[in-house]
PDB file of C-alpha atoms in Angstrom:
ATOM      1  CA  MET A   1      19.412   5.415 -45.030  1.00  0.00           C
ATOM      2  CA  ALA A   2      21.254   5.629 -41.710  1.00  0.00           C
ATOM      3  CA  PRO A   3      19.068   6.358 -38.665  1.00  0.00           C
ATOM      4  CA  ASP A   4      19.079   9.906 -37.286  1.00  0.00           C
ATOM      5  CA  ILE A   5      19.995   8.677 -33.822  1.00  0.00           C
ATOM      6  CA  PRO A   6      22.383   5.918 -32.663  1.00  0.00           C
ATOM      7  CA  LEU A   7      21.012   2.494 -31.725  1.00  0.00           C
ATOM      8  CA  ASN A   8      23.026   2.191 -28.506  1.00  0.00           C
ATOM      9  CA  ILE A   9      20.971   4.536 -26.296  1.00  0.00           C
ATOM     10  CA  ASN A  10      19.998   2.561 -23.188  1.00  0.00           C
ATOM     11  CA  ILE A  11      16.306   3.389 -22.856  1.00  0.00           C
ATOM     12  CA  LYS A  12      15.830   0.538 -20.384  1.00  0.00           C
ATOM     13  CA  GLU A  13      17.301   2.916 -17.819  1.00  0.00           C
ATOM     14  CA  PRO A  14      16.233   6.495 -16.964  1.00  0.00           C
ATOM     15  CA  ARG A  15      17.805   9.388 -18.856  1.00  0.00           C
ATOM     16  CA  TRP A  16      19.437  10.780 -15.727  1.00  0.00           C
ATOM     17  CA  ASP A  17      22.034   9.211 -13.430  1.00  0.00           C
ATOM     18  CA  GLN A  18      20.060   7.202 -10.863  1.00  0.00           C
ATOM     19  CA  SER A  19      22.989   6.896  -8.467  1.00  0.00           C
ATOM     20  CA  THR A  20      22.387  10.517  -7.412  1.00  0.00           C
ATOM     21  CA  PHE A  21      19.344  12.060  -5.734  1.00  0.00           C
ATOM     22  CA  VAL A  22      19.262  14.912  -8.296  1.00  0.00           C
ATOM     23  CA  GLY A  23      19.220  12.421 -11.159  1.00  0.00           C
ATOM     24  CA  ARG A  24      16.404  10.431  -9.569  1.00  0.00           C
ATOM     25  CA  ALA A  25      14.469  13.650  -8.854  1.00  0.00           C
ATOM     26  CA  ASN A  26      14.703  14.725 -12.514  1.00  0.00           C
ATOM     27  CA  HIS A  27      13.469  11.268 -13.495  1.00  0.00           C
ATOM     28  CA  PHE A  28      10.462  11.332 -11.170  1.00  0.00           C
ATOM     29  CA  PHE A  29       9.486  14.923 -12.001  1.00  0.00           C
ATOM     30  CA  THR A  30       9.003  13.522 -15.520  1.00  0.00           C
ATOM     31  CA  VAL A  31       7.300  10.295 -14.410  1.00  0.00           C
ATOM     32  CA  THR A  32       4.824  12.076 -12.098  1.00  0.00           C
ATOM     33  CA  ASP A  33       4.031  14.883 -14.563  1.00  0.00           C
ATOM     34  CA  PRO A  34       0.209  15.235 -14.218  1.00  0.00           C
ATOM     35  CA  ARG A  35      -0.075  16.205 -17.878  1.00  0.00           C
ATOM     36  CA  ASN A  36       0.592  12.576 -18.830  1.00  0.00           C
ATOM     37  CA  ILE A  37      -2.873  11.511 -17.666  1.00  0.00           C
ATOM     38  CA  LEU A  38      -4.350  13.674 -20.434  1.00  0.00           C
ATOM     39  CA  LEU A  39      -2.599  11.713 -23.189  1.00  0.00           C
ATOM     40  CA  SER A  40      -4.865   9.772 -25.535  1.00  0.00           C
ATOM     41  CA  ASP A  41      -4.658   5.998 -26.035  1.00  0.00           C
ATOM     42  CA  ALA A  42      -3.321   6.671 -29.538  1.00  0.00           C
ATOM     43  CA  LYS A  43      -0.376   8.668 -28.147  1.00  0.00           C
ATOM     44  CA  LEU A  44       0.326   5.992 -25.545  1.00  0.00           C
ATOM     45  CA  GLU A  45       0.319   3.261 -28.186  1.00  0.00           C
ATOM     46  CA  ASN A  46       2.534   5.360 -30.463  1.00  0.00           C
ATOM     47  CA  ALA A  47       5.021   5.810 -27.607  1.00  0.00           C
ATOM     48  CA  ARG A  48       4.989   2.062 -26.957  1.00  0.00           C
ATOM     49  CA  LYS A  49       5.619   1.366 -30.653  1.00  0.00           C
ATOM     50  CA  ILE A  50       8.565   3.787 -30.748  1.00  0.00           C
ATOM     51  CA  VAL A  51      10.108   2.187 -27.648  1.00  0.00           C
ATOM     52  CA  HIS A  52       9.531  -1.413 -28.770  1.00  0.00           C
ATOM     53  CA  ASP A  53      10.778  -0.681 -32.303  1.00  0.00           C
ATOM     54  CA  TYR A  54      13.911   1.015 -30.982  1.00  0.00           C
ATOM     55  CA  ARG A  55      14.685  -1.990 -28.785  1.00  0.00           C
ATOM     56  CA  GLN A  56      14.505  -4.111 -31.953  1.00  0.00           C
ATOM     57  CA  GLY A  57      16.863  -1.775 -33.791  1.00  0.00           C
ATOM     58  CA  ILE A  58      14.117  -0.037 -35.790  1.00  0.00           C
ATOM     59  CA  VAL A  59      14.122   3.774 -35.856  1.00  0.00           C
ATOM     60  CA  ALA A  60      11.358   5.807 -37.490  1.00  0.00           C
ATOM     61  CA  PRO A  61      12.663   8.307 -40.070  1.00  0.00           C
ATOM     62  CA  GLY A  62      13.292  11.727 -38.550  1.00  0.00           C
ATOM     63  CA  LEU A  63      13.053  10.526 -34.939  1.00  0.00           C
ATOM     64  CA  THR A  64      15.280  12.623 -32.663  1.00  0.00           C
ATOM     65  CA  GLU A  65      16.897  11.585 -29.392  1.00  0.00           C
ATOM     66  CA  ASP A  66      14.658  13.971 -27.419  1.00  0.00           C
ATOM     67  CA  GLU A  67      11.578  12.446 -29.072  1.00  0.00           C
ATOM     68  CA  LEU A  68      12.834   8.956 -28.206  1.00  0.00           C
ATOM     69  CA  TRP A  69      13.268   9.895 -24.540  1.00  0.00           C
ATOM     70  CA  ARG A  70       9.857  11.577 -24.520  1.00  0.00           C
ATOM     71  CA  ALA A  71       8.314   8.366 -25.892  1.00  0.00           C
ATOM     72  CA  LYS A  72      10.176   6.337 -23.271  1.00  0.00           C
ATOM     73  CA  TYR A  73       8.759   8.451 -20.447  1.00  0.00           C
ATOM     74  CA  ILE A  74       5.242   8.391 -21.871  1.00  0.00           C
ATOM     75  CA  TYR A  75       5.569   4.606 -22.106  1.00  0.00           C
ATOM     76  CA  ASP A  76       6.902   4.350 -18.538  1.00  0.00           C
ATOM     77  CA  SER A  77       4.077   6.557 -17.245  1.00  0.00           C
ATOM     78  CA  ALA A  78       1.367   4.219 -18.509  1.00  0.00           C
ATOM     79  CA  PHE A  79       2.788   0.693 -18.723  1.00  0.00           C
ATOM     80  CA  HIS A  80       3.982  -1.521 -15.843  1.00  0.00           C
ATOM     81  CA  PRO A  81       7.791  -1.990 -15.934  1.00  0.00           C
ATOM     82  CA  ASP A  82       7.627  -5.751 -15.194  1.00  0.00           C
ATOM     83  CA  THR A  83       4.415  -6.945 -16.857  1.00  0.00           C
ATOM     84  CA  GLY A  84       4.188  -4.449 -19.731  1.00  0.00           C
ATOM     85  CA  GLU A  85       0.442  -4.091 -19.077  1.00  0.00           C
ATOM     86  CA  LYS A  86      -1.286  -0.728 -19.414  1.00  0.00           C
ATOM     87  CA  MET A  87      -1.933   0.522 -15.893  1.00  0.00           C
ATOM     88  CA  VAL A  88      -5.344   1.734 -14.743  1.00  0.00           C
ATOM     89  CA  LEU A  89      -5.503   5.512 -15.150  1.00  0.00           C
ATOM     90  CA  ILE A  90      -5.883   6.579 -11.509  1.00  0.00           C
ATOM     91  CA  GLY A  91      -3.195   4.115 -10.424  1.00  0.00           C
ATOM     92  CA  ARG A  92      -0.486   5.713 -12.551  1.00  0.00           C
ATOM     93  CA  MET A  93       2.133   7.916 -10.894  1.00  0.00           C
ATOM     94  CA  SER A  94       1.073  10.808 -13.147  1.00  0.00           C
ATOM     95  CA  ALA A  95      -2.322  10.737 -11.397  1.00  0.00           C
ATOM     96  CA  GLN A  96      -0.813  10.991  -7.912  1.00  0.00           C
ATOM     97  CA  VAL A  97      -0.847  14.780  -7.602  1.00  0.00           C
ATOM     98  CA  PRO A  98      -4.391  15.523  -8.869  1.00  0.00           C
ATOM     99  CA  MET A  99      -5.927  12.534  -7.063  1.00  0.00           C
ATOM    100  CA  ASN A 100      -4.088  13.008  -3.773  1.00  0.00           C
ATOM    101  CA  MET A 101      -4.575  16.769  -3.637  1.00  0.00           C
ATOM    102  CA  THR A 102      -8.335  16.278  -3.958  1.00  0.00           C
ATOM    103  CA  ILE A 103      -8.629  13.412  -1.474  1.00  0.00           C
ATOM    104  CA  VAL A 104      -6.168  14.730   1.105  1.00  0.00           C
ATOM    105  CA  GLY A 105      -7.532  18.276   0.877  1.00  0.00           C
ATOM    106  CA  CYS A 106     -11.044  16.994   1.606  1.00  0.00           C
ATOM    107  CA  MET A 107      -9.809  14.689   4.375  1.00  0.00           C
ATOM    108  CA  MET A 108      -8.226  17.672   6.080  1.00  0.00           C
ATOM    109  CA  THR A 109     -11.280  19.890   5.594  1.00  0.00           C
ATOM    110  CA  PHE A 110     -13.961  17.411   6.661  1.00  0.00           C
ATOM    111  CA  TYR A 111     -12.361  15.720   9.666  1.00  0.00           C
ATOM    112  CA  ARG A 112     -14.585  16.848  12.518  1.00  0.00           C
ATOM    113  CA  THR A 113     -17.541  14.465  12.170  1.00  0.00           C
ATOM    114  CA  THR A 114     -17.594  10.663  12.228  1.00  0.00           C
ATOM    115  CA  PRO A 115     -19.465  10.249   8.895  1.00  0.00           C
ATOM    116  CA  ALA A 116     -16.958  12.551   7.157  1.00  0.00           C
ATOM    117  CA  VAL A 117     -13.995  10.642   8.640  1.00  0.00           C
ATOM    118  CA  LEU A 118     -15.493   7.318   7.571  1.00  0.00           C
ATOM    119  CA  PHE A 119     -16.207   8.501   4.029  1.00  0.00           C
ATOM    120  CA  TRP A 120     -12.901  10.198   3.255  1.00  0.00           C
ATOM    121  CA  GLN A 121     -10.770   7.487   4.877  1.00  0.00           C
ATOM    122  CA  TRP A 122     -12.672   4.952   2.790  1.00  0.00           C
ATOM    123  CA  VAL A 123     -12.085   6.992  -0.388  1.00  0.00           C
ATOM    124  CA  ASN A 124      -8.391   7.399   0.457  1.00  0.00           C
ATOM    125  CA  GLN A 125      -7.823   3.714   1.141  1.00  0.00           C
ATOM    126  CA  SER A 126      -9.721   2.723  -1.995  1.00  0.00           C
ATOM    127  CA  PHE A 127      -7.404   4.949  -3.979  1.00  0.00           C
ATOM    128  CA  ASN A 128      -4.332   3.638  -2.127  1.00  0.00           C
ATOM    129  CA  ALA A 129      -5.349   0.050  -2.830  1.00  0.00           C
ATOM    130  CA  ILE A 130      -5.521   0.803  -6.558  1.00  0.00           C
ATOM    131  CA  VAL A 131      -2.145   2.597  -6.521  1.00  0.00           C
ATOM    132  CA  ASN A 132      -0.415  -0.123  -4.471  1.00  0.00           C
ATOM    133  CA  TYR A 133      -1.696  -2.870  -6.750  1.00  0.00           C
ATOM    134  CA  THR A 134      -0.946  -0.955  -9.942  1.00  0.00           C
ATOM    135  CA  ASN A 135       2.648  -0.151  -8.893  1.00  0.00           C
ATOM    136  CA  ARG A 136       3.514  -3.482  -7.281  1.00  0.00           C
ATOM    137  CA  SER A 137       6.912  -4.992  -7.985  1.00  0.00           C
ATOM    138  CA  GLY A 138       7.296  -8.135 -10.068  1.00  0.00           C
ATOM    139  CA  ASP A 139       4.971  -9.966 -12.412  1.00  0.00           C
ATOM    140  CA  ALA A 140       3.194 -12.339 -10.011  1.00  0.00           C
ATOM    141  CA  PRO A 141      -0.607 -12.079  -9.823  1.00  0.00           C
ATOM    142  CA  ILE A 142      -2.421 -11.226  -6.602  1.00  0.00           C
ATOM    143  CA  SER A 143      -5.657 -12.990  -5.694  1.00  0.00           C
ATOM    144  CA  VAL A 144      -9.009 -11.319  -5.068  1.00  0.00           C
ATOM    145  CA  ARG A 145      -8.854 -12.612  -1.472  1.00  0.00           C
ATOM    146  CA  GLN A 146      -5.465 -10.962  -0.905  1.00  0.00           C
ATOM    147  CA  LEU A 147      -6.723  -7.719  -2.425  1.00  0.00           C
ATOM    148  CA  GLY A 148      -9.799  -7.781  -0.218  1.00  0.00           C
ATOM    149  CA  THR A 149      -7.822  -8.531   2.948  1.00  0.00           C
ATOM    150  CA  ALA A 150      -5.405  -5.671   2.309  1.00  0.00           C
ATOM    151  CA  TYR A 151      -8.183  -3.250   1.450  1.00  0.00           C
ATOM    152  CA  VAL A 152     -10.379  -4.043   4.458  1.00  0.00           C
ATOM    153  CA  SER A 153      -7.438  -4.128   6.895  1.00  0.00           C
ATOM    154  CA  ALA A 154      -6.001  -0.806   5.766  1.00  0.00           C
ATOM    155  CA  THR A 155      -9.373   0.920   5.712  1.00  0.00           C
ATOM    156  CA  THR A 156     -10.229  -0.405   9.178  1.00  0.00           C
ATOM    157  CA  GLY A 157      -6.825   0.641  10.536  1.00  0.00           C
ATOM    158  CA  ALA A 158      -7.080   4.137   9.070  1.00  0.00           C
ATOM    159  CA  VAL A 159     -10.644   4.712  10.291  1.00  0.00           C
ATOM    160  CA  ALA A 160      -9.894   3.353  13.782  1.00  0.00           C
ATOM    161  CA  THR A 161      -6.821   5.570  14.059  1.00  0.00           C
ATOM    162  CA  ALA A 162      -8.689   8.649  12.813  1.00  0.00           C
ATOM    163  CA  LEU A 163     -11.699   8.146  15.079  1.00  0.00           C
ATOM    164  CA  GLY A 164      -9.543   7.330  18.114  1.00  0.00           C
ATOM    165  CA  LEU A 165      -7.334  10.362  17.640  1.00  0.00           C
ATOM    166  CA  ASN A 166     -10.343  12.571  16.867  1.00  0.00           C
ATOM    167  CA  SER A 167     -11.818  11.751  20.269  1.00  0.00           C
ATOM    168  CA  LEU A 168      -8.503  12.589  21.942  1.00  0.00           C
ATOM    169  CA  ALA A 169      -8.082  15.771  19.895  1.00  0.00           C
ATOM    170  CA  LYS A 170     -11.313  17.203  21.282  1.00  0.00           C
ATOM    171  CA  ARG A 171      -9.470  17.765  24.545  1.00  0.00           C
ATOM    172  CA  VAL A 172      -6.639  19.725  22.930  1.00  0.00           C
ATOM    173  CA  SER A 173      -6.326  22.696  20.564  1.00  0.00           C
ATOM    174  CA  PRO A 174      -8.106  22.674  17.168  1.00  0.00           C
ATOM    175  CA  LEU A 175      -4.708  22.909  15.449  1.00  0.00           C
ATOM    176  CA  ILE A 176      -3.656  19.505  16.801  1.00  0.00           C
ATOM    177  CA  GLY A 177      -6.940  18.044  15.580  1.00  0.00           C
ATOM    178  CA  ARG A 178      -5.981  19.002  12.034  1.00  0.00           C
ATOM    179  CA  PHE A 179      -3.101  16.506  12.163  1.00  0.00           C
ATOM    180  CA  VAL A 180      -5.392  13.530  12.829  1.00  0.00           C
ATOM    181  CA  PRO A 181      -5.783  12.710   9.098  1.00  0.00           C
ATOM    182  CA  PHE A 182      -1.987  12.529   8.716  1.00  0.00           C
ATOM    183  CA  ALA A 183      -1.687  10.054  11.601  1.00  0.00           C
ATOM    184  CA  ALA A 184      -4.429   7.946  10.011  1.00  0.00           C
ATOM    185  CA  VAL A 185      -2.751   8.023   6.584  1.00  0.00           C
ATOM    186  CA  ALA A 186       0.656   7.088   8.038  1.00  0.00           C
ATOM    187  CA  SER A 187      -0.765   4.137   9.962  1.00  0.00           C
ATOM    188  CA  ALA A 188      -2.753   2.965   6.937  1.00  0.00           C
ATOM    189  CA  ASN A 189       0.348   3.006   4.735  1.00  0.00           C
ATOM    190  CA  CYS A 190       2.086   0.735   7.224  1.00  0.00           C
ATOM    191  CA  ILE A 191      -0.826  -1.708   6.898  1.00  0.00           C
ATOM    192  CA  ASN A 192      -1.956  -1.324   3.292  1.00  0.00           C
ATOM    193  CA  ILE A 193       1.316  -1.593   1.400  1.00  0.00           C
ATOM    194  CA  PRO A 194       2.675  -4.787   3.053  1.00  0.00           C
ATOM    195  CA  LEU A 195      -0.742  -6.462   2.817  1.00  0.00           C
ATOM    196  CA  MET A 196      -1.292  -5.440  -0.787  1.00  0.00           C
ATOM    197  CA  ARG A 197       2.132  -6.849  -1.636  1.00  0.00           C
ATOM    198  CA  GLN A 198       1.976  -9.867   0.694  1.00  0.00           C
ATOM    199  CA  ARG A 199       2.521 -12.281  -2.189  1.00  0.00           C
ATOM    200  CA  GLU A 200       5.926 -10.687  -2.719  1.00  0.00           C
ATOM    201  CA  LEU A 201       6.753 -11.231   0.957  1.00  0.00           C
ATOM    202  CA  GLN A 202       5.703 -14.875   0.684  1.00  0.00           C
ATOM    203  CA  TYR A 203       7.204 -15.838  -2.673  1.00  0.00           C
ATOM    204  CA  GLY A 204       9.718 -13.080  -3.373  1.00  0.00           C
ATOM    205  CA  ILE A 205      10.303 -10.645  -6.226  1.00  0.00           C
ATOM    206  CA  PRO A 206      12.561 -11.117  -9.253  1.00  0.00           C
ATOM    207  CA  VAL A 207      16.240 -10.293  -8.652  1.00  0.00           C
ATOM    208  CA  THR A 208      18.678  -9.811 -11.503  1.00  0.00           C
ATOM    209  CA  ASP A 209      22.324  -9.063 -12.182  1.00  0.00           C
ATOM    210  CA  GLU A 210      23.326  -5.594 -13.369  1.00  0.00           C
ATOM    211  CA  ASP A 211      22.564  -6.537 -16.980  1.00  0.00           C
ATOM    212  CA  GLY A 212      19.014  -7.620 -16.170  1.00  0.00           C
ATOM    213  CA  LYS A 213      19.546 -11.410 -16.217  1.00  0.00           C
ATOM    214  CA  ARG A 214      16.998 -12.957 -13.849  1.00  0.00           C
ATOM    215  CA  LEU A 215      18.647 -14.945 -11.054  1.00  0.00           C
ATOM    216  CA  GLY A 216      15.609 -15.973  -9.002  1.00  0.00           C
ATOM    217  CA  ASP A 217      13.006 -14.610  -6.607  1.00  0.00           C
ATOM    218  CA  SER A 218      13.788 -13.236  -3.147  1.00  0.00           C
ATOM    219  CA  ALA A 219      11.503 -12.458  -0.193  1.00  0.00           C
ATOM    220  CA  LYS A 220      14.428 -10.633   1.458  1.00  0.00           C
ATOM    221  CA  ALA A 221      14.534  -8.241  -1.493  1.00  0.00           C
ATOM    222  CA  ALA A 222      10.755  -7.796  -1.191  1.00  0.00           C
ATOM    223  CA  GLN A 223      11.116  -6.832   2.483  1.00  0.00           C
ATOM    224  CA  GLN A 224      13.641  -4.119   1.614  1.00  0.00           C
ATOM    225  CA  ALA A 225      11.558  -2.895  -1.336  1.00  0.00           C
ATOM    226  CA  ILE A 226       8.346  -2.620   0.669  1.00  0.00           C
ATOM    227  CA  ALA A 227      10.053  -0.895   3.623  1.00  0.00           C
ATOM    228  CA  GLN A 228      11.471   1.734   1.258  1.00  0.00           C
ATOM    229  CA  VAL A 229       8.070   2.302  -0.353  1.00  0.00           C
ATOM    230  CA  VAL A 230       6.350   2.709   3.041  1.00  0.00           C
ATOM    231  CA  ILE A 231       8.918   5.306   4.121  1.00  0.00           C
ATOM    232  CA  SER A 232       8.598   7.187   0.819  1.00  0.00           C
ATOM    233  CA  ARG A 233       4.787   7.208   0.951  1.00  0.00           C
ATOM    234  CA  ILE A 234       4.654   8.533   4.526  1.00  0.00           C
ATOM    235  CA  LEU A 235       7.195  11.268   3.786  1.00  0.00           C
ATOM    236  CA  MET A 236       5.375  12.059   0.538  1.00  0.00           C
ATOM    237  CA  ALA A 237       2.212  12.815   2.496  1.00  0.00           C
ATOM    238  CA  SER A 238       4.020  14.812   5.192  1.00  0.00           C
ATOM    239  CA  PRO A 239       4.370  18.291   3.589  1.00  0.00           C
ATOM    240  CA  GLY A 240       0.821  18.331   2.219  1.00  0.00           C
ATOM    241  CA  MET A 241      -0.635  17.246   5.556  1.00  0.00           C
ATOM    242  CA  ALA A 242       1.723  19.138   7.884  1.00  0.00           C
ATOM    243  CA  ILE A 243       2.028  22.597   6.286  1.00  0.00           C
ATOM    244  CA  PRO A 244      -1.599  23.448   5.285  1.00  0.00           C
ATOM    245  CA  PRO A 245      -2.996  22.968   8.848  1.00  0.00           C
ATOM    246  CA  PHE A 246      -0.955  25.935  10.096  1.00  0.00           C
ATOM    247  CA  ILE A 247      -2.049  28.089   7.142  1.00  0.00           C
ATOM    248  CA  MET A 248      -5.709  27.064   7.372  1.00  0.00           C
ATOM    249  CA  ASN A 249      -5.776  27.584  11.127  1.00  0.00           C
ATOM    250  CA  THR A 250      -4.755  31.208  10.510  1.00  0.00           C
ATOM    251  CA  LEU A 251      -6.998  31.778   7.489  1.00  0.00           C
ATOM    252  CA  GLU A 252     -10.135  30.505   9.226  1.00  0.00           C
ATOM    253  CA  LYS A 253      -9.759  33.268  11.809  1.00  0.00           C
ATOM    254  CA  LYS A 254      -9.831  35.902   9.065  1.00  0.00           C
ATOM    255  CA  ALA A 255     -12.927  37.655   7.799  1.00  0.00           C
ATOM    256  CA  PHE A 256     -12.843  36.120   4.312  1.00  0.00           C
ATOM    257  CA  LEU A 257     -13.338  32.483   5.357  1.00  0.00           C
ATOM    258  CA  LYS A 258     -15.794  33.508   8.077  1.00  0.00           C
ATOM    259  CA  LYS A 259     -17.873  35.133   5.329  1.00  0.00           C
ATOM    260  CA  PHE A 260     -17.280  32.363   2.766  1.00  0.00           C
ATOM    261  CA  PRO A 261     -16.707  29.138   4.745  1.00  0.00           C
ATOM    262  CA  TRP A 262     -17.381  27.022   1.634  1.00  0.00           C
ATOM    263  CA  MET A 263     -14.015  28.229   0.285  1.00  0.00           C
ATOM    264  CA  SER A 264     -12.132  26.206   2.919  1.00  0.00           C
ATOM    265  CA  ALA A 265     -12.150  23.009   0.865  1.00  0.00           C
ATOM    266  CA  PRO A 266     -10.870  24.527  -2.429  1.00  0.00           C
ATOM    267  CA  ILE A 267      -8.163  26.495  -0.604  1.00  0.00           C
ATOM    268  CA  GLN A 268      -7.087  23.394   1.317  1.00  0.00           C
ATOM    269  CA  VAL A 269      -7.019  21.306  -1.871  1.00  0.00           C
ATOM    270  CA  GLY A 270      -4.901  23.972  -3.594  1.00  0.00           C
ATOM    271  CA  LEU A 271      -2.422  24.151  -0.708  1.00  0.00           C
ATOM    272  CA  VAL A 272      -2.068  20.370  -0.635  1.00  0.00           C
ATOM    273  CA  GLY A 273      -1.602  20.335  -4.408  1.00  0.00           C
ATOM    274  CA  MET A 274       1.250  22.857  -4.269  1.00  0.00           C
ATOM    275  CA  CYS A 275       3.011  20.691  -1.689  1.00  0.00           C
ATOM    276  CA  LEU A 276       2.439  17.444  -3.580  1.00  0.00           C
ATOM    277  CA  VAL A 277       3.776  18.780  -6.891  1.00  0.00           C
ATOM    278  CA  PHE A 278       7.210  18.767  -5.258  1.00  0.00           C
ATOM    279  CA  ALA A 279       6.833  16.182  -2.499  1.00  0.00           C
ATOM    280  CA  THR A 280       5.672  13.380  -4.820  1.00  0.00           C
ATOM    281  CA  PRO A 281       8.700  13.257  -7.160  1.00  0.00           C
ATOM    282  CA  LEU A 282      11.225  14.186  -4.440  1.00  0.00           C
ATOM    283  CA  CYS A 283      10.056  11.423  -2.094  1.00  0.00           C
ATOM    284  CA  CYS A 284       9.875   8.885  -4.923  1.00  0.00           C
ATOM    285  CA  ALA A 285      13.523   9.791  -5.545  1.00  0.00           C
ATOM    286  CA  LEU A 286      14.665   8.980  -1.989  1.00  0.00           C
ATOM    287  CA  PHE A 287      15.533   5.410  -2.998  1.00  0.00           C
ATOM    288  CA  PRO A 288      16.619   4.138  -6.436  1.00  0.00           C
ATOM    289  CA  GLN A 289      13.814   2.519  -8.428  1.00  0.00           C
ATOM    290  CA  LYS A 290      16.288  -0.174  -9.425  1.00  0.00           C
ATOM    291  CA  SER A 291      17.220  -1.033  -5.880  1.00  0.00           C
ATOM    292  CA  SER A 292      20.020  -3.398  -4.906  1.00  0.00           C
ATOM    293  CA  MET A 293      21.278  -5.522  -2.057  1.00  0.00           C
ATOM    294  CA  SER A 294      24.271  -7.699  -1.281  1.00  0.00           C
ATOM    295  CA  VAL A 295      24.097 -11.346  -2.325  1.00  0.00           C
ATOM    296  CA  SER A 296      25.081 -12.238   1.241  1.00  0.00           C
ATOM    297  CA  ARG A 297      21.744 -10.837   2.515  1.00  0.00           C
ATOM    298  CA  LEU A 298      19.629 -13.106   0.308  1.00  0.00           C
ATOM    299  CA  GLU A 299      18.091 -16.427   1.313  1.00  0.00           C
ATOM    300  CA  PRO A 300      20.742 -19.169   1.711  1.00  0.00           C
ATOM    301  CA  ASP A 301      19.381 -21.345  -1.116  1.00  0.00           C
ATOM    302  CA  LEU A 302      19.282 -18.394  -3.533  1.00  0.00           C
ATOM    303  CA  GLN A 303      22.800 -17.378  -2.475  1.00  0.00           C
ATOM    304  CA  ALA A 304      24.005 -20.881  -3.298  1.00  0.00           C
ATOM    305  CA  ARG A 305      22.367 -20.870  -6.755  1.00  0.00           C
ATOM    306  CA  ILE A 306      23.825 -17.460  -7.569  1.00  0.00           C
ATOM    307  CA  ARG A 307      27.330 -18.470  -6.471  1.00  0.00           C
ATOM    308  CA  ASP A 308      27.082 -21.552  -8.672  1.00  0.00           C
ATOM    309  CA  SER A 309      25.908 -19.655 -11.757  1.00  0.00           C
ATOM    310  CA  SER A 310      27.705 -16.305 -11.172  1.00  0.00           C
ATOM    311  CA  PRO A 311      30.647 -16.877  -8.762  1.00  0.00           C
ATOM    312  CA  GLY A 312      31.923 -13.272  -8.771  1.00  0.00           C
ATOM    313  CA  LEU A 313      28.554 -11.536  -8.335  1.00  0.00           C
ATOM    314  CA  GLU A 314      28.367  -9.328  -5.230  1.00  0.00           C
ATOM    315  CA  ARG A 315      25.043  -7.472  -5.644  1.00  0.00           C
ATOM    316  CA  VAL A 316      21.623  -8.195  -7.102  1.00  0.00           C
ATOM    317  CA  TYR A 317      19.068  -5.700  -8.415  1.00  0.00           C
ATOM    318  CA  PHE A 318      15.265  -5.484  -8.319  1.00  0.00           C
ATOM    319  CA  ASN A 319      12.378  -3.124  -9.013  1.00  0.00           C
ATOM    320  CA  LYS A 320      11.231  -1.847  -5.617  1.00  0.00           C
ATOM    321  CA  GLY A 321       7.845  -0.674  -6.886  1.00  0.00           C
ATOM    322  CA  LEU A 322       6.408   2.755  -6.096  1.00  0.00           C
TER     323      LEU A 322
END
């Protein structure tokens, strides 16, 4: 019996055109869908089977194209694109909104005392370390020492920034003090992500031609990939950490929060969550996941090998990570 769907659907690529921002946004709204973290292991394994079978030319009876794409996105939400390993639950992109809204909301509520700053910056950097490792580019392992260095450095940088700015903020308006957590998060991203992915900067990440043929490893490509991820992460945090302070500053002057001050944290978490639902996929979409660069910008030895094996090739492609 002929399959219900054709065998030439390219499920290695996203369903939407990734050369446009709208196409990438549609893709990441699906990838970051928080509902995916509720899927059982059985559903994840079924999605993997559908995807792997389809790549081998095997189509389950009655499978529709929409079901195939759904399986592809379930698979992508839980399995690393380079290693194929199942990612730790809280490190998946589908966990970004619920995890970040909780952590960031609490960071922005409990920022006035040193113990609270220390605790929530530690929680945030622990979460960031897991996310950065889980969504690294390439298939090279990272040592425990490298993980520890990145984790300690980022946590120290974030706490130092938060405590330093907190002391300065005491001399200015309370509204400005509410932006201290954002400054700490931005500085930590600039430390945490490059350190967590330092192996890529040292040894490079896989670069391929447009058809996916591996051409070598490039540290230059890693530099571009990591810079794009840092920019995306900082901008991703911006709406959730820049808009709620103005709202909360107004609400805390009203009678309701004066009567029920314990409601500050849930309201702040909810406000951050509403921002992150949109900011997370839209900022992930700023740069193509399958990033590219000119062959002429690669390391000289890699350029030479590529020109020998593929004389007409002008651009190489790589997974930038998330």
